[in-house]
CSV table of C-alpha atoms in Angstrom, one decimal:
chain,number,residue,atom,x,y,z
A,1327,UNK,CA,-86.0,19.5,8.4
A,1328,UNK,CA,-85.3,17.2,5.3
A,1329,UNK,CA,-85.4,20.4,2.8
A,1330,UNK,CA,-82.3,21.4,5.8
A,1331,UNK,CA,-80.7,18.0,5.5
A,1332,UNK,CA,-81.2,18.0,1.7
A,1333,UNK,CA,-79.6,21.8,1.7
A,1334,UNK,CA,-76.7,20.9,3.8
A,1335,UNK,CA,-76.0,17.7,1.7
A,1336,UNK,CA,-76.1,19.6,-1.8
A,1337,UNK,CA,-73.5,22.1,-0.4
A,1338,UNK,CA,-71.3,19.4,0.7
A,1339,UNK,CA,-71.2,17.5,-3.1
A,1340,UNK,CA,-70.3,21.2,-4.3
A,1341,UNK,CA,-67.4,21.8,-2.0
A,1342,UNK,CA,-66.3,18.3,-2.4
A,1343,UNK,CA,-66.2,18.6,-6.1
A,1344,UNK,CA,-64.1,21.9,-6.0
A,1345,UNK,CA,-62.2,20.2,-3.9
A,1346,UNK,CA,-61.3,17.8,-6.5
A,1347,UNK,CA,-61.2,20.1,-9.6
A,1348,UNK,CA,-58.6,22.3,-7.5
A,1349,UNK,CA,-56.5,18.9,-6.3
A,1350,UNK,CA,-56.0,18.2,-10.4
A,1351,UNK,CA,-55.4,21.5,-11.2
A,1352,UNK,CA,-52.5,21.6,-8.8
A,1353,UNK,CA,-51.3,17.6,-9.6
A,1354,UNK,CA,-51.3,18.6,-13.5
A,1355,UNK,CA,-49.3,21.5,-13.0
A,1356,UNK,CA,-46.6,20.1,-10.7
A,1357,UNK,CA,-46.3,17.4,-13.7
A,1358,UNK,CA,-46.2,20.3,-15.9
A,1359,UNK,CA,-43.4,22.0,-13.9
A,1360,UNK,CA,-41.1,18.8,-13.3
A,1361,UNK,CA,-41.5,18.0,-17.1
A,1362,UNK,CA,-40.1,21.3,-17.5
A,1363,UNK,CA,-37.4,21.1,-15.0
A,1364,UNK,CA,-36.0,17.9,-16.9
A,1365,UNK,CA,-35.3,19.7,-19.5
A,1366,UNK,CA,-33.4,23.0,-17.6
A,1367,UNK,CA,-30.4,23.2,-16.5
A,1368,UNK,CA,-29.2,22.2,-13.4
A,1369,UNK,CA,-27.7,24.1,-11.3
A,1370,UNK,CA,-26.5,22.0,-9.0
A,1371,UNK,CA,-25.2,19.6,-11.2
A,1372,UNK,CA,-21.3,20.4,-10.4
A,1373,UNK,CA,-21.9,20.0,-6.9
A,1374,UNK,CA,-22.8,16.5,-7.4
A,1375,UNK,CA,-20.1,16.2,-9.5
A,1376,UNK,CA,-17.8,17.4,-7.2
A,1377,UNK,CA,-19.4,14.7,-4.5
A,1378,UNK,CA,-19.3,12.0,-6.5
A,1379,UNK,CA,-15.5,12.9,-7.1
A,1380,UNK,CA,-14.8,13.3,-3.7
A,1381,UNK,CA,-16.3,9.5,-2.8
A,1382,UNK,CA,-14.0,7.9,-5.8
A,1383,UNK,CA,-11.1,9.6,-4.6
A,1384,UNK,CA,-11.4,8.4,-1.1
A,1385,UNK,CA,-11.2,4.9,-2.3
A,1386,UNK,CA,-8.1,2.9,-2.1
A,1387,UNK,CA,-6.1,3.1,-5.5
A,1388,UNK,CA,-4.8,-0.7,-4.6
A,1389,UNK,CA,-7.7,-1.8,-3.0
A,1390,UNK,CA,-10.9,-0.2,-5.0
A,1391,UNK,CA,-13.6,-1.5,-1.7
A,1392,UNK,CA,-12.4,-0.2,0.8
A,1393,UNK,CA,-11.5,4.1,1.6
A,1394,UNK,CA,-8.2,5.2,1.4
A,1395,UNK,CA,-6.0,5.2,4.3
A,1396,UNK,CA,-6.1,8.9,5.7
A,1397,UNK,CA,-2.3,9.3,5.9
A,1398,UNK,CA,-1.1,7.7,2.8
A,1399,UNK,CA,-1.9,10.7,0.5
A,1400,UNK,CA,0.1,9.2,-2.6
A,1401,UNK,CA,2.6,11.7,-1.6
A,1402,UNK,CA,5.8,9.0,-0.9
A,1403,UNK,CA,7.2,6.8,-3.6
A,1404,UNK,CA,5.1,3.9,-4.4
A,1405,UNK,CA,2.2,4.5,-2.0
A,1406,UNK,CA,-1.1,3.4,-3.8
A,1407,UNK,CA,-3.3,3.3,-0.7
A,1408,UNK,CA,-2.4,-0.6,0.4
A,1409,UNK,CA,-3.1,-0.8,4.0
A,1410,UNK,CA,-6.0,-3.6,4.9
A,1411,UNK,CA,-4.8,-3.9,8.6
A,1412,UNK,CA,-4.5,-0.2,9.5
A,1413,UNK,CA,-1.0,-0.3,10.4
A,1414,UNK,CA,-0.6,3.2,9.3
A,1415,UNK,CA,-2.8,4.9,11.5
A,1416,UNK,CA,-0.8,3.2,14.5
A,1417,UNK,CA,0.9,6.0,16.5
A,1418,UNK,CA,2.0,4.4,19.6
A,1419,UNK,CA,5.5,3.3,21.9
A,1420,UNK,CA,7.8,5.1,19.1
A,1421,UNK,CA,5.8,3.8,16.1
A,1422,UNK,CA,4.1,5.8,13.5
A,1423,UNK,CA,4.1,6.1,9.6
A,1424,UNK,CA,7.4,7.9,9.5
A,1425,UNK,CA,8.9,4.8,11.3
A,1426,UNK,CA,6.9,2.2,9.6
A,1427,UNK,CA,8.3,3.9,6.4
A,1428,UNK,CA,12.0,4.0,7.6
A,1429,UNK,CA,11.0,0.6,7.9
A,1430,UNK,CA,10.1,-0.6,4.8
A,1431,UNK,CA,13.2,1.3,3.2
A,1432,UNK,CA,15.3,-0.7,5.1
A,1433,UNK,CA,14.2,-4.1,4.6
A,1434,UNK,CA,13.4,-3.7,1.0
A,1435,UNK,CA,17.7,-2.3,0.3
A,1436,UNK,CA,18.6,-5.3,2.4
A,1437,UNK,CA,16.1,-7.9,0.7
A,1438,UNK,CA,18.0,-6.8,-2.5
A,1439,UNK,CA,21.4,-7.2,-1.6
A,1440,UNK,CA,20.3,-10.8,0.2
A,1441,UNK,CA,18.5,-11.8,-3.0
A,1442,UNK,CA,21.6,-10.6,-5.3
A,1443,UNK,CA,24.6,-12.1,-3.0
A,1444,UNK,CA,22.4,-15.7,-2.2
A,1445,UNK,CA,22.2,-16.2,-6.6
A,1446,UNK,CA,25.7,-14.5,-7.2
A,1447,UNK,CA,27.7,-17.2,-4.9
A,1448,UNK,CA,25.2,-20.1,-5.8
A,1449,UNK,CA,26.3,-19.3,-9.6
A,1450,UNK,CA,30.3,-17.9,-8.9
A,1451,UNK,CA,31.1,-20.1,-5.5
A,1452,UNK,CA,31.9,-18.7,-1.8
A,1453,UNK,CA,33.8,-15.7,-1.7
A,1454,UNK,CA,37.7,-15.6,-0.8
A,1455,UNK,CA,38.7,-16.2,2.7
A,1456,UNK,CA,34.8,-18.7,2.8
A,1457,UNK,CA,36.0,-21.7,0.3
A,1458,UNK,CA,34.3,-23.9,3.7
A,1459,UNK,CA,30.9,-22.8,2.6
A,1460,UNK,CA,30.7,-25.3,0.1
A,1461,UNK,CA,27.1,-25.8,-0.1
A,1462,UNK,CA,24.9,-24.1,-3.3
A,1463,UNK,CA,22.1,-23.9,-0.2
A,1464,UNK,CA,22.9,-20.9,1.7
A,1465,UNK,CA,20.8,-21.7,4.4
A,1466,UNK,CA,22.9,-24.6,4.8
A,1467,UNK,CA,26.4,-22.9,3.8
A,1468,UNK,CA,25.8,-20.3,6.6
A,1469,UNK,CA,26.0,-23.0,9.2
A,1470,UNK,CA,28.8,-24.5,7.4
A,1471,UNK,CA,31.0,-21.3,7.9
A,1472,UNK,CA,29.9,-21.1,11.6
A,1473,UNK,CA,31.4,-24.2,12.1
A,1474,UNK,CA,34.6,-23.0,10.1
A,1475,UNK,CA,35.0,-19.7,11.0
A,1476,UNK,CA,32.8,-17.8,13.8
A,1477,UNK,CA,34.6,-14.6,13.8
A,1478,UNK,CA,32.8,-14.4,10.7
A,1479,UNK,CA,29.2,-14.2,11.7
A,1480,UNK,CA,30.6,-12.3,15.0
A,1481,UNK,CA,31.7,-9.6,13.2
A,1482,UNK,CA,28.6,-9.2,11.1
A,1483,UNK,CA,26.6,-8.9,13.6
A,1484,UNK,CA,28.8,-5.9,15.2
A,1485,UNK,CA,28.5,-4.4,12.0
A,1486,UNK,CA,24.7,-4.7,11.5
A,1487,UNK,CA,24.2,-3.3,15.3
A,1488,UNK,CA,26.7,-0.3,14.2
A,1489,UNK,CA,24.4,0.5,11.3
A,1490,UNK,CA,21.3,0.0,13.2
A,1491,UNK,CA,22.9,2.6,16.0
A,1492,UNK,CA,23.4,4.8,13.1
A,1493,UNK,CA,19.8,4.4,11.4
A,1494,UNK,CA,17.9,5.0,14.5
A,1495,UNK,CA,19.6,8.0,15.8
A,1496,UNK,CA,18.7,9.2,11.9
A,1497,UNK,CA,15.7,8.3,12.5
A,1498,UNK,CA,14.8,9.7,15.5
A,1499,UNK,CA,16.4,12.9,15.2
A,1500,UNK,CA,15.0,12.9,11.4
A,1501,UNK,CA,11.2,12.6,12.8
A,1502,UNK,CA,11.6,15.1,15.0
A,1503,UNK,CA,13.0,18.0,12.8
A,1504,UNK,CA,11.0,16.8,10.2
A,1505,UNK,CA,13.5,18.1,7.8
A,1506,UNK,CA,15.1,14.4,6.9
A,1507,UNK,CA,12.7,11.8,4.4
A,1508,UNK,CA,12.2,8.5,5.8
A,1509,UNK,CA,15.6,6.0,4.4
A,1510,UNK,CA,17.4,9.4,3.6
A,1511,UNK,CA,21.2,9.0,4.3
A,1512,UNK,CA,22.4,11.5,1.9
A,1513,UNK,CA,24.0,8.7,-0.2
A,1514,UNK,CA,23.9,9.6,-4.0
A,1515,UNK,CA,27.4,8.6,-5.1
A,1516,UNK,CA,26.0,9.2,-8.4
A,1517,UNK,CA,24.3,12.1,-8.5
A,1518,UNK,CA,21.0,11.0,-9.2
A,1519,UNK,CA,19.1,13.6,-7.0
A,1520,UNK,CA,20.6,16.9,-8.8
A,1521,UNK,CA,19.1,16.0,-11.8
A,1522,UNK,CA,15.5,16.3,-13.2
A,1523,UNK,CA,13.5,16.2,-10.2
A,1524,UNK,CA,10.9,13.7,-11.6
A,1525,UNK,CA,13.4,11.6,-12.6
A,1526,UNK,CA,14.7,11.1,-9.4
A,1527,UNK,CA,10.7,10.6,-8.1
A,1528,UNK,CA,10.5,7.9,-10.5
A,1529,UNK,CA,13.5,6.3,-9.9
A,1530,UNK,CA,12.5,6.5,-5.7
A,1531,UNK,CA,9.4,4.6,-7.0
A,1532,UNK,CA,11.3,1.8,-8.9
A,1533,UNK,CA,13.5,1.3,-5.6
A,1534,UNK,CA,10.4,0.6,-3.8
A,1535,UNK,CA,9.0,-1.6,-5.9
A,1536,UNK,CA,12.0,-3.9,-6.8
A,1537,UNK,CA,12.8,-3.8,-3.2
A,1538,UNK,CA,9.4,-5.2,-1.8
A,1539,UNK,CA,9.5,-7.6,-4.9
A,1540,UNK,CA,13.3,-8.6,-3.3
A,1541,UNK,CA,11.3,-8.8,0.0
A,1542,UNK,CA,9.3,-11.8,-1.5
A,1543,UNK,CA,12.1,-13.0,-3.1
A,1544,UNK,CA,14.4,-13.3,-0.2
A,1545,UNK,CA,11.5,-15.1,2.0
A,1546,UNK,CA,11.0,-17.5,-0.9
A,1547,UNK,CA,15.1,-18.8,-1.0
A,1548,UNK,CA,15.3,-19.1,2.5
A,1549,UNK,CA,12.2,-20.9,2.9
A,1550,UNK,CA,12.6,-23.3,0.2
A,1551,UNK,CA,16.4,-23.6,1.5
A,1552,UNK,CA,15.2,-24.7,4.7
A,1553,UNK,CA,13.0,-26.8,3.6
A,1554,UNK,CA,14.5,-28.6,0.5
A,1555,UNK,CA,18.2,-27.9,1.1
A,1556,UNK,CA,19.1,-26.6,-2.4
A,1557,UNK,CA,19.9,-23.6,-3.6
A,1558,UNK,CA,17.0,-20.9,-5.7
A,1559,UNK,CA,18.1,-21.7,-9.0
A,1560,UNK,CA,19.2,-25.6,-8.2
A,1561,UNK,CA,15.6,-25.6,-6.4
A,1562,UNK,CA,13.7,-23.9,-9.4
A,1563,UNK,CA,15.9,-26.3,-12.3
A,1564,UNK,CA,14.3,-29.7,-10.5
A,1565,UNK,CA,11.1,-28.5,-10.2
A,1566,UNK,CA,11.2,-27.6,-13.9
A,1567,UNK,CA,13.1,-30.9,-14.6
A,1568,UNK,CA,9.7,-32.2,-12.7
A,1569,UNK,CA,7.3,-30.9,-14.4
A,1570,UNK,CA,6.0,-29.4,-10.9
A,1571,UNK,CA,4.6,-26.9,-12.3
């Protein structure tokens, strides 16, 4: 019995130790072949490249952390992927990005004309027929020719709810066909458009720009002419003259 027990035991130590000679073997070739491999060419390597490329470009170009809005493609002037609350992904009671974009047009060519006509009568005076609106405020110079003359303001209003009859039917009837670009009226009095092609892309990329620049500027006067009752450039000459700054 213990010749049996010593038997048994003796085969055991030998399989055991083949056991481990084979378990190196195999260890110090896999080293051997990843050594190998870190040196070879890798074929995958494009792919990877290709993934990593993909994951940059789905980042915001105006916001770096977070992904790029899914609709805003780069393809319209001035679009750099800036949309933190989502509001181009809204697609509900008559709004979507073609209307949000109409939008934006809109208020950005009338920011501009607000900005230039609030510094151009604070600089030149009120314009013929509005001597009452006296006032380098214009916050406080509308009100002055409400009082004087009504018909005035009445008859802007008409006129801004003709235009707006006129912009929405475009707009509607644009979105539609999809054949008319969002803040496309067809005017080019100058002829911008049927010239060099990338010209006229950058100059569609300056409007936007200056106009939500104008945007800003058109919320600044009329707060700080609510609030301090001066005109822009009375308003920014006594904070200089203060050294508010």
């Amino acid at each position: 019995l213990i010749r049996i027990v010593f038997s048994v035991g003796l085969v055991s130590r030998v399989v055991l130790l083949a056991t481990v000679k084979k378990m190196m073997k195999l260890t110090l070739l896999s080293l051997a072949l990843g050594s190998a491999a870190a040196f070879a060419p890798q074929g995958d390597s494009p792919v990877r490249s290709t993934a990593l490329h993909a994951d940059v470009a789905e980042r915001s170009a105006a916001l770096p952390f977070m992904n790029r809005p899914a609709l805003l493609d780069g393809s319209m002037a001035g679009d750099v992927g800036f949309d933190p609350l989502g509001l181009s992904t809204i697609d509900d009671v008559g709004i979507d990005l073609y209307w949000l974009r109409e939008a934006e047009l809109k208020h950005a060519r009338v920011a501009m004309l607000a900005v230039a006509g609030i510094l151009q009568v604070e600089i030149f005076g009120p314009a013929p027929g509005c001597e009452a609106a006296t006032a380098k405020c214009q916050m406080d110079s509308f009100w002055q020719l409400w009082n004087s003359h009504p018909q005035y303001v009445a008859f802007g209003l008409i006129m801004i709810t003709i235009i707006e009859t006129i912009s929405g039917i475009a707009t509607t009837s644009g979105r539609e066909s999809g054949e008319r670009e969002p803040g496309d009226f067809g005017l080019d009095p100058l002829g911008y458009g049927k010239g060099d092609p990338a010209g006229f892309e950058r100059l569609k990329g300056q409007e936007i720009k200056n106009g939500r620049l104008a945007m800003w500027a058109a919320a600044g006067l009329i707060m700080q002419g609510c609030s301090t009752h001066q005109g822009g450039i009375e308003n920014l000459m006594q904070s200089l003259q203060d050294n508010s700054f």
